[in-house]
Coordinates of C-alpha atoms in Angstrom, one line a residue:
X1 CA -13.1 42.9 33.3
X2 CA -17.0 42.5 31.6
X3 CA -18.3 39.4 33.0
X4 CA -18.5 37.2 29.7
X5 CA -14.7 38.1 29.5
X6 CA -14.1 37.0 32.9
X7 CA -16.3 34.0 32.8
X8 CA -14.3 33.2 29.6
X9 CA -10.7 33.4 31.3
X10 CA -11.8 31.1 34.2
X11 CA -13.2 28.7 31.8
X12 CA -10.2 28.2 29.8
X13 CA -8.3 28.2 33.3
X14 CA -10.3 25.3 34.2
X15 CA -9.9 23.3 31.2
X16 CA -6.1 23.6 30.8
X17 CA -4.4 25.9 33.4
X18 CA -4.8 26.1 37.0
X19 CA -3.2 27.6 40.2
X20 CA -2.8 30.3 42.0
X21 CA -0.4 32.1 44.6
X22 CA -0.3 32.8 48.1
X23 CA -1.5 36.2 48.8
X24 CA 0.9 38.6 49.5
X25 CA 2.8 38.5 46.4
X26 CA 4.4 36.0 43.5
X27 CA 4.9 33.0 45.2
X28 CA 7.1 30.1 43.9
X29 CA 5.4 27.8 41.3
X30 CA 4.0 24.8 42.9
X31 CA 5.7 21.8 41.7
X32 CA 4.6 19.0 39.2
X33 CA 2.5 16.5 40.6
X34 CA 4.5 13.9 41.6
X35 CA 3.8 9.8 42.4
X36 CA 1.1 9.3 44.9
X37 CA 1.6 8.1 48.5
X38 CA 1.5 4.3 49.0
X39 CA 0.5 2.7 52.4
X40 CA 3.8 0.8 53.5
X41 CA 1.3 -2.0 54.6
X42 CA 0.3 -2.2 50.9
X43 CA 3.2 -1.7 48.8
X44 CA 2.9 -2.0 44.9
X45 CA 3.6 -5.1 43.3
X46 CA 3.2 -5.6 39.5
X47 CA 1.0 -8.9 40.4
X48 CA -1.6 -7.0 42.4
X49 CA -1.7 -4.3 40.0
X50 CA -2.7 -6.4 37.4
X51 CA -5.2 -8.3 39.9
X52 CA -6.8 -4.7 41.0
X53 CA -6.9 -3.7 37.2
X54 CA -9.0 -7.4 36.7
X55 CA -11.1 -6.5 39.3
X56 CA -12.1 -3.2 38.5
X57 CA -13.2 -4.0 35.5
X58 CA -14.7 -7.4 36.5
X59 CA -18.6 -6.8 35.8
X60 CA -19.3 -10.2 37.9
X61 CA -18.8 -8.4 40.8
X62 CA -22.5 -7.8 40.4
X63 CA -25.6 -10.2 40.7
X64 CA -26.5 -8.9 37.7
X65 CA -23.4 -9.3 35.8
X66 CA -24.0 -6.0 34.3
X67 CA -22.2 -3.6 36.6
X68 CA -17.9 -2.9 37.4
X69 CA -16.1 -0.3 38.8
X70 CA -15.2 0.9 35.7
X71 CA -18.6 1.1 34.4
X72 CA -19.1 4.4 36.3
X73 CA -15.4 5.3 36.3
X74 CA -14.0 5.7 33.0
X75 CA -10.5 7.0 32.2
X76 CA -12.0 8.8 29.1
X77 CA -14.2 10.6 31.0
X78 CA -11.8 12.0 33.4
X79 CA -12.6 9.0 35.6
X80 CA -16.4 9.7 36.2
X81 CA -19.1 8.5 34.5
X82 CA -20.0 10.0 30.6
X83 CA -23.5 8.6 31.2
X84 CA -24.7 11.1 33.7
X85 CA -24.0 14.0 31.0
X86 CA -27.5 12.9 29.5
X87 CA -30.5 14.0 31.3
X88 CA -32.8 11.4 30.8
X89 CA -34.5 8.6 32.8
X90 CA -31.3 6.3 32.9
X91 CA -29.0 8.8 34.9
X92 CA -31.5 10.7 36.7
X93 CA -32.7 10.5 40.3
X94 CA -35.6 12.2 41.1
X95 CA -34.1 14.0 44.3
X96 CA -35.7 14.1 47.7
X97 CA -39.1 14.6 46.6
X98 CA -39.2 11.2 44.5
X99 CA -40.5 13.3 41.6
X100 CA -39.0 13.1 37.9
X101 CA -38.7 16.6 36.5
X102 CA -38.1 19.1 39.3
X103 CA -35.3 21.2 40.2
X104 CA -34.1 18.7 42.7
X105 CA -33.5 16.1 40.3
X106 CA -30.1 14.6 40.5
X107 CA -27.6 13.3 37.6
X108 CA -26.2 10.3 38.4
X109 CA -25.0 7.0 37.5
X110 CA -27.0 4.0 36.8
X111 CA -26.5 1.0 39.0
X112 CA -28.6 -2.3 39.4
X113 CA -32.1 -3.2 39.5
X114 CA -33.4 -4.1 43.0
X115 CA -32.6 -7.9 43.5
X116 CA -32.1 -10.7 45.9
X117 CA -28.9 -12.9 45.9
X118 CA -30.4 -15.3 44.0
X119 CA -31.1 -12.7 40.9
X120 CA -34.8 -12.5 41.4
X121 CA -35.8 -8.7 40.7
X122 CA -38.1 -6.5 42.7
X123 CA -39.9 -3.4 41.6
X124 CA -38.8 -0.1 42.7
X125 CA -41.5 3.0 43.5
X126 CA -39.5 5.4 41.0
X127 CA -37.0 3.3 38.9
X128 CA -39.5 -0.1 38.6
X129 CA -37.6 -2.6 37.1
X130 CA -34.8 -0.5 35.7
X131 CA -31.5 0.3 36.8
X132 CA -31.5 2.3 40.3
X133 CA -29.6 5.4 39.8
X134 CA -27.8 6.8 42.4
X135 CA -28.3 10.1 44.5
X136 CA -24.8 11.6 44.1
X137 CA -22.4 12.2 40.8
X138 CA -19.6 9.5 40.2
X139 CA -16.6 11.4 41.6
X140 CA -13.7 10.6 39.3
X141 CA -11.2 7.7 40.2
X142 CA -8.3 9.6 38.5
X143 CA -6.1 10.9 40.8
X144 CA -8.2 9.6 43.8
X145 CA -5.1 7.9 45.2
X146 CA -3.6 11.2 46.5
X147 CA -7.0 12.2 48.8
X148 CA -6.8 11.5 52.4
X149 CA -10.6 10.5 52.4
X150 CA -12.9 9.8 49.5
X151 CA -16.6 9.9 48.5
X152 CA -18.5 13.4 48.3
X153 CA -18.9 12.9 52.1
X154 CA -15.5 11.6 52.8
X155 CA -16.9 8.5 54.5
X156 CA -13.8 6.4 53.1
X157 CA -11.1 7.3 55.6
X158 CA -7.3 6.3 56.1
X159 CA -7.3 3.6 58.7
X160 CA -8.4 0.3 56.6
X161 CA -9.5 -3.0 58.5
X162 CA -10.3 -6.2 57.3
X163 CA -14.0 -6.2 56.6
X164 CA -14.5 -9.9 57.8
X165 CA -12.1 -9.9 60.9
X166 CA -11.9 -6.2 61.7
X167 CA -8.2 -6.3 61.9
X168 CA -6.5 -3.1 61.6
X169 CA -4.6 -3.7 58.0
X170 CA -3.5 0.0 57.4
X171 CA -3.5 2.7 59.8
X172 CA -3.5 5.7 57.6
X173 CA -3.4 6.3 53.9
X174 CA -6.3 3.8 53.3
X175 CA -8.7 5.5 51.7
X176 CA -8.6 3.7 48.4
X177 CA -8.8 0.3 50.2
X178 CA -11.9 1.6 52.2
X179 CA -13.7 2.8 49.0
X180 CA -13.2 -0.4 47.2
X181 CA -15.1 -2.2 49.7
X182 CA -18.6 0.1 49.6
X183 CA -19.9 -0.3 46.2
X184 CA -19.8 -4.2 46.4
X185 CA -21.7 -3.9 49.1
X186 CA -24.5 -0.9 48.1
X187 CA -27.6 -2.4 46.4
X188 CA -28.0 0.5 44.3
X189 CA -24.6 0.4 42.7
X190 CA -23.9 -3.4 42.5
X191 CA -25.2 -5.6 45.4
X192 CA -28.1 -7.3 46.1
X193 CA -30.4 -6.3 48.8
X194 CA -29.0 -7.7 52.2
X195 CA -25.5 -8.4 50.2
X196 CA -22.5 -9.7 52.6
X197 CA -19.0 -8.8 51.8
X198 CA -18.2 -13.2 52.1
X199 CA -20.8 -13.2 48.9
X200 CA -18.6 -10.9 46.4
X201 CA -15.4 -13.2 47.6
X202 CA -17.3 -16.4 46.9
X203 CA -18.8 -15.3 43.5
X204 CA -15.4 -14.4 42.3
X205 CA -13.9 -17.6 43.6
X206 CA -15.9 -19.5 40.9
X207 CA -15.9 -17.2 38.2
X208 CA -13.5 -16.9 35.1
X209 CA -11.7 -13.8 35.1
X210 CA -13.2 -11.2 33.0
X211 CA -15.7 -14.0 31.5
X212 CA -18.5 -10.8 30.3
X213 CA -15.6 -8.5 29.2
X214 CA -15.7 -8.0 25.3
X215 CA -12.5 -5.7 24.5
X216 CA -9.8 -6.9 27.2
X217 CA -6.0 -5.6 26.6
X218 CA -3.8 -7.9 25.2
X219 CA -1.0 -7.4 27.9
X220 CA -3.7 -8.1 30.5
X221 CA -5.2 -11.3 28.8
X222 CA -1.3 -12.6 28.6
X223 CA -1.1 -12.0 32.5
X224 CA -4.4 -13.7 32.8
X225 CA -3.1 -16.7 30.8
X226 CA -6.3 -18.5 31.3
X227 CA -5.8 -18.8 34.8
X228 CA -8.8 -18.9 37.4
X229 CA -8.8 -16.3 40.3
X230 CA -7.1 -18.5 42.7
X231 CA -4.0 -18.6 40.7
X232 CA -4.4 -15.0 40.2
X233 CA -4.7 -14.2 43.6
X234 CA -1.6 -16.9 44.7
X235 CA 0.7 -14.7 42.2
X236 CA -0.6 -11.5 43.9
X237 CA -0.5 -12.6 47.4
X238 CA 1.5 -15.9 47.7
X239 CA -1.4 -18.3 48.2
X240 CA -4.9 -18.6 46.5
X241 CA -6.9 -17.4 49.5
X242 CA -9.6 -15.0 47.9
X243 CA -10.7 -12.3 50.4
X244 CA -12.6 -9.1 50.5
X245 CA -9.5 -7.7 52.0
X246 CA -7.5 -8.7 49.5
X247 CA -10.1 -7.6 46.8
X248 CA -9.7 -4.0 48.3
X249 CA -6.1 -4.1 48.4
X250 CA -5.6 -5.1 44.8
X251 CA -8.1 -2.7 43.5
X252 CA -6.5 -0.2 45.6
X253 CA -3.3 -1.1 44.4
X254 CA -4.4 -0.4 40.5
X255 CA -6.4 2.7 41.4
X256 CA -2.5 4.3 42.6
X257 CA -1.4 3.8 39.1
X258 CA -4.4 5.6 37.6
X259 CA -2.6 9.1 37.9
X260 CA -2.8 12.1 35.4
X261 CA 1.0 13.8 36.3
X262 CA 2.1 14.9 32.5
X263 CA -0.4 17.4 31.6
X264 CA 0.4 20.5 30.4
X265 CA 0.2 22.3 33.7
X266 CA 3.0 20.3 34.9
X267 CA 4.9 21.2 32.2
X268 CA 4.3 24.8 32.9
X269 CA 5.2 24.0 36.5
X270 CA 8.0 22.6 35.5
X271 CA 9.6 26.0 34.0
X272 CA 8.1 25.5 30.5
X273 CA 5.8 28.5 30.2
X274 CA 5.0 27.6 26.3
X275 CA 3.4 24.6 27.8
X276 CA 0.0 27.1 28.1
X277 CA -1.9 29.0 25.4
X278 CA -2.1 33.0 25.7
X279 CA -5.7 32.6 26.7
X280 CA -5.0 29.7 29.3
X281 CA -2.2 32.0 31.1
X282 CA -4.9 34.9 31.1
X283 CA -7.3 32.2 32.5
X284 CA -4.7 31.2 35.4
X285 CA -4.2 35.3 36.2
X286 CA -7.9 35.6 36.3
X287 CA -8.2 32.2 38.7
X288 CA -5.6 33.8 40.9
X289 CA -7.2 37.3 41.0
X290 CA -10.4 36.0 41.9
X291 CA -8.9 33.7 44.4
X292 CA -10.1 30.4 43.1
X293 CA -7.0 29.1 44.6
X294 CA -8.7 29.3 48.1
X295 CA -10.4 26.0 47.6
X296 CA -8.7 24.4 44.9
X297 CA -5.4 25.0 45.9
X298 CA -1.9 23.1 45.4
X299 CA -0.8 21.2 42.1
X300 CA -3.8 18.8 42.7
X301 CA -6.3 21.8 42.9
X302 CA -7.9 21.1 46.1
X303 CA -7.5 21.7 49.6
X304 CA -9.3 18.3 49.9
X305 CA -12.0 20.1 52.6
X306 CA -15.6 20.0 52.8
X307 CA -17.9 23.0 51.8
X308 CA -21.3 24.0 51.5
X309 CA -21.8 26.2 48.4
X310 CA -25.3 26.6 47.6
X311 CA -25.8 24.3 44.8
X312 CA -29.2 23.4 46.6
X313 CA -31.0 23.9 50.3
X314 CA -28.9 22.3 52.9
X315 CA -31.5 20.0 53.8
X316 CA -31.6 18.4 50.4
X317 CA -28.4 16.2 51.7
X318 CA -26.4 16.6 54.6
X319 CA -22.8 15.7 52.9
X320 CA -20.3 15.7 55.3
X321 CA -22.5 16.5 58.4
X322 CA -23.9 12.6 58.0
X323 CA -20.3 11.7 58.8
X324 CA -19.3 14.3 61.4
X325 CA -22.4 15.2 63.3
X326 CA -20.9 18.9 63.1
X327 CA -23.2 21.5 62.5
X328 CA -21.0 23.3 60.1
X329 CA -20.6 20.4 57.8
X330 CA -24.1 20.4 57.0
X331 CA -24.7 20.2 53.3
X332 CA -20.6 20.4 52.8
X333 CA -19.2 18.3 50.1
X334 CA -15.8 17.5 48.8
X335 CA -13.7 20.1 47.1
X336 CA -12.7 18.0 43.9
X337 CA -9.6 18.5 42.2
X338 CA -9.7 20.3 39.0
X339 CA -7.5 18.0 37.1
X340 CA -9.3 16.3 34.0
X341 CA -12.2 18.7 34.9
X342 CA -13.2 19.4 31.3
X343 CA -14.0 15.7 30.5
X344 CA -16.0 15.2 33.7
X345 CA -19.2 16.8 32.8
X346 CA -22.0 17.1 34.6
X347 CA -20.6 19.1 37.5
X348 CA -21.3 19.3 41.5
X349 CA -22.2 16.6 43.6
X350 CA -25.6 16.5 41.8
X351 CA -24.7 16.8 38.4
X352 CA -26.3 20.4 38.1
X353 CA -24.5 21.9 36.0
X354 CA -23.7 21.0 32.4
X355 CA -21.1 22.8 31.2
X356 CA -17.8 24.6 33.0
X357 CA -19.5 28.0 31.7
X358 CA -22.2 27.2 34.2
X359 CA -20.4 26.5 37.0
X360 CA -18.4 29.8 36.7
X361 CA -21.9 31.6 36.4
X362 CA -22.7 30.1 39.5
X363 CA -20.0 31.5 41.4
X364 CA -19.8 34.6 39.6
X365 CA -23.3 35.2 41.3
X366 CA -22.4 33.5 44.8
X367 CA -24.2 30.5 44.8
X368 CA -28.2 30.2 44.7
X369 CA -29.0 29.2 48.2
X370 CA -27.8 30.2 51.9
X371 CA -26.7 27.7 54.6

């Protein structure tokens, strides 16, 4: 097959239809994607989901009042950050050499300027008084509920403990709860220098829900009904106490509703071959033949492992190794799901590739760097 034909088929496969069979003969197709797992310690309730939605879109979680979780994780962009698709100062990190305009630049997400908890800004060596940009691309929040660990390096694991007391609240399946806390304390993403988890809860306690938002769905407004956060927490948890743990439990509950289970590929898996176009089915066959399924497996199109692909030299970002200390994990990053991948440009952990065609070319040449 000519290289451009291979590229086109795989590209269309990535855009609309993926999956592969087990080696050794035609396998049964996977099942459509079902509901995500829910830890028994944090059962879904309508009130918790609604509270989590309010918190997810609450810009007042940041001292600057400019960044919410939804700022960098937008449903219309496949759950990632569309701002990263623009190679501009507002979305570019200079990379490990701290010099803009070089090959190691990273397309990330703009967060907050360097500031203190009283709102005083400080200059940054690279970003000045402008919002800092993260050193990795924002991963998608859509379908994050299925992953056993989260973040590119998997540092949000399944056991979730109360950030204040250390009490184990969720024994397993709590990656979303762990993930929800981290940005609130990250001085690049949302937080002031030296932020304490208690500060976030205290700030919310005195805030009017979504006071800075300009477009709130009517159903959510109806649920808020002019109440303060204490009343919203009371409905969700039985009493008005506002704590970092409860914030995480609520936001995780909301994120467990952010799943894409009705895609054409799900219809195809359910036995409707007409759900995919002829070209998409050709892409599926090419995807199988090239063993893309080796990493992008199952009905989520990921094996939830971490791999070094040669996107950049290992030493620039040690990735999973920083969490495990295992040498095979040096430079390894999470294998992302391919669901909604067409909406998530740019690609890779550093946003290096602007198009899916570039991604396929990268794989076709076997990567650019050695481990």
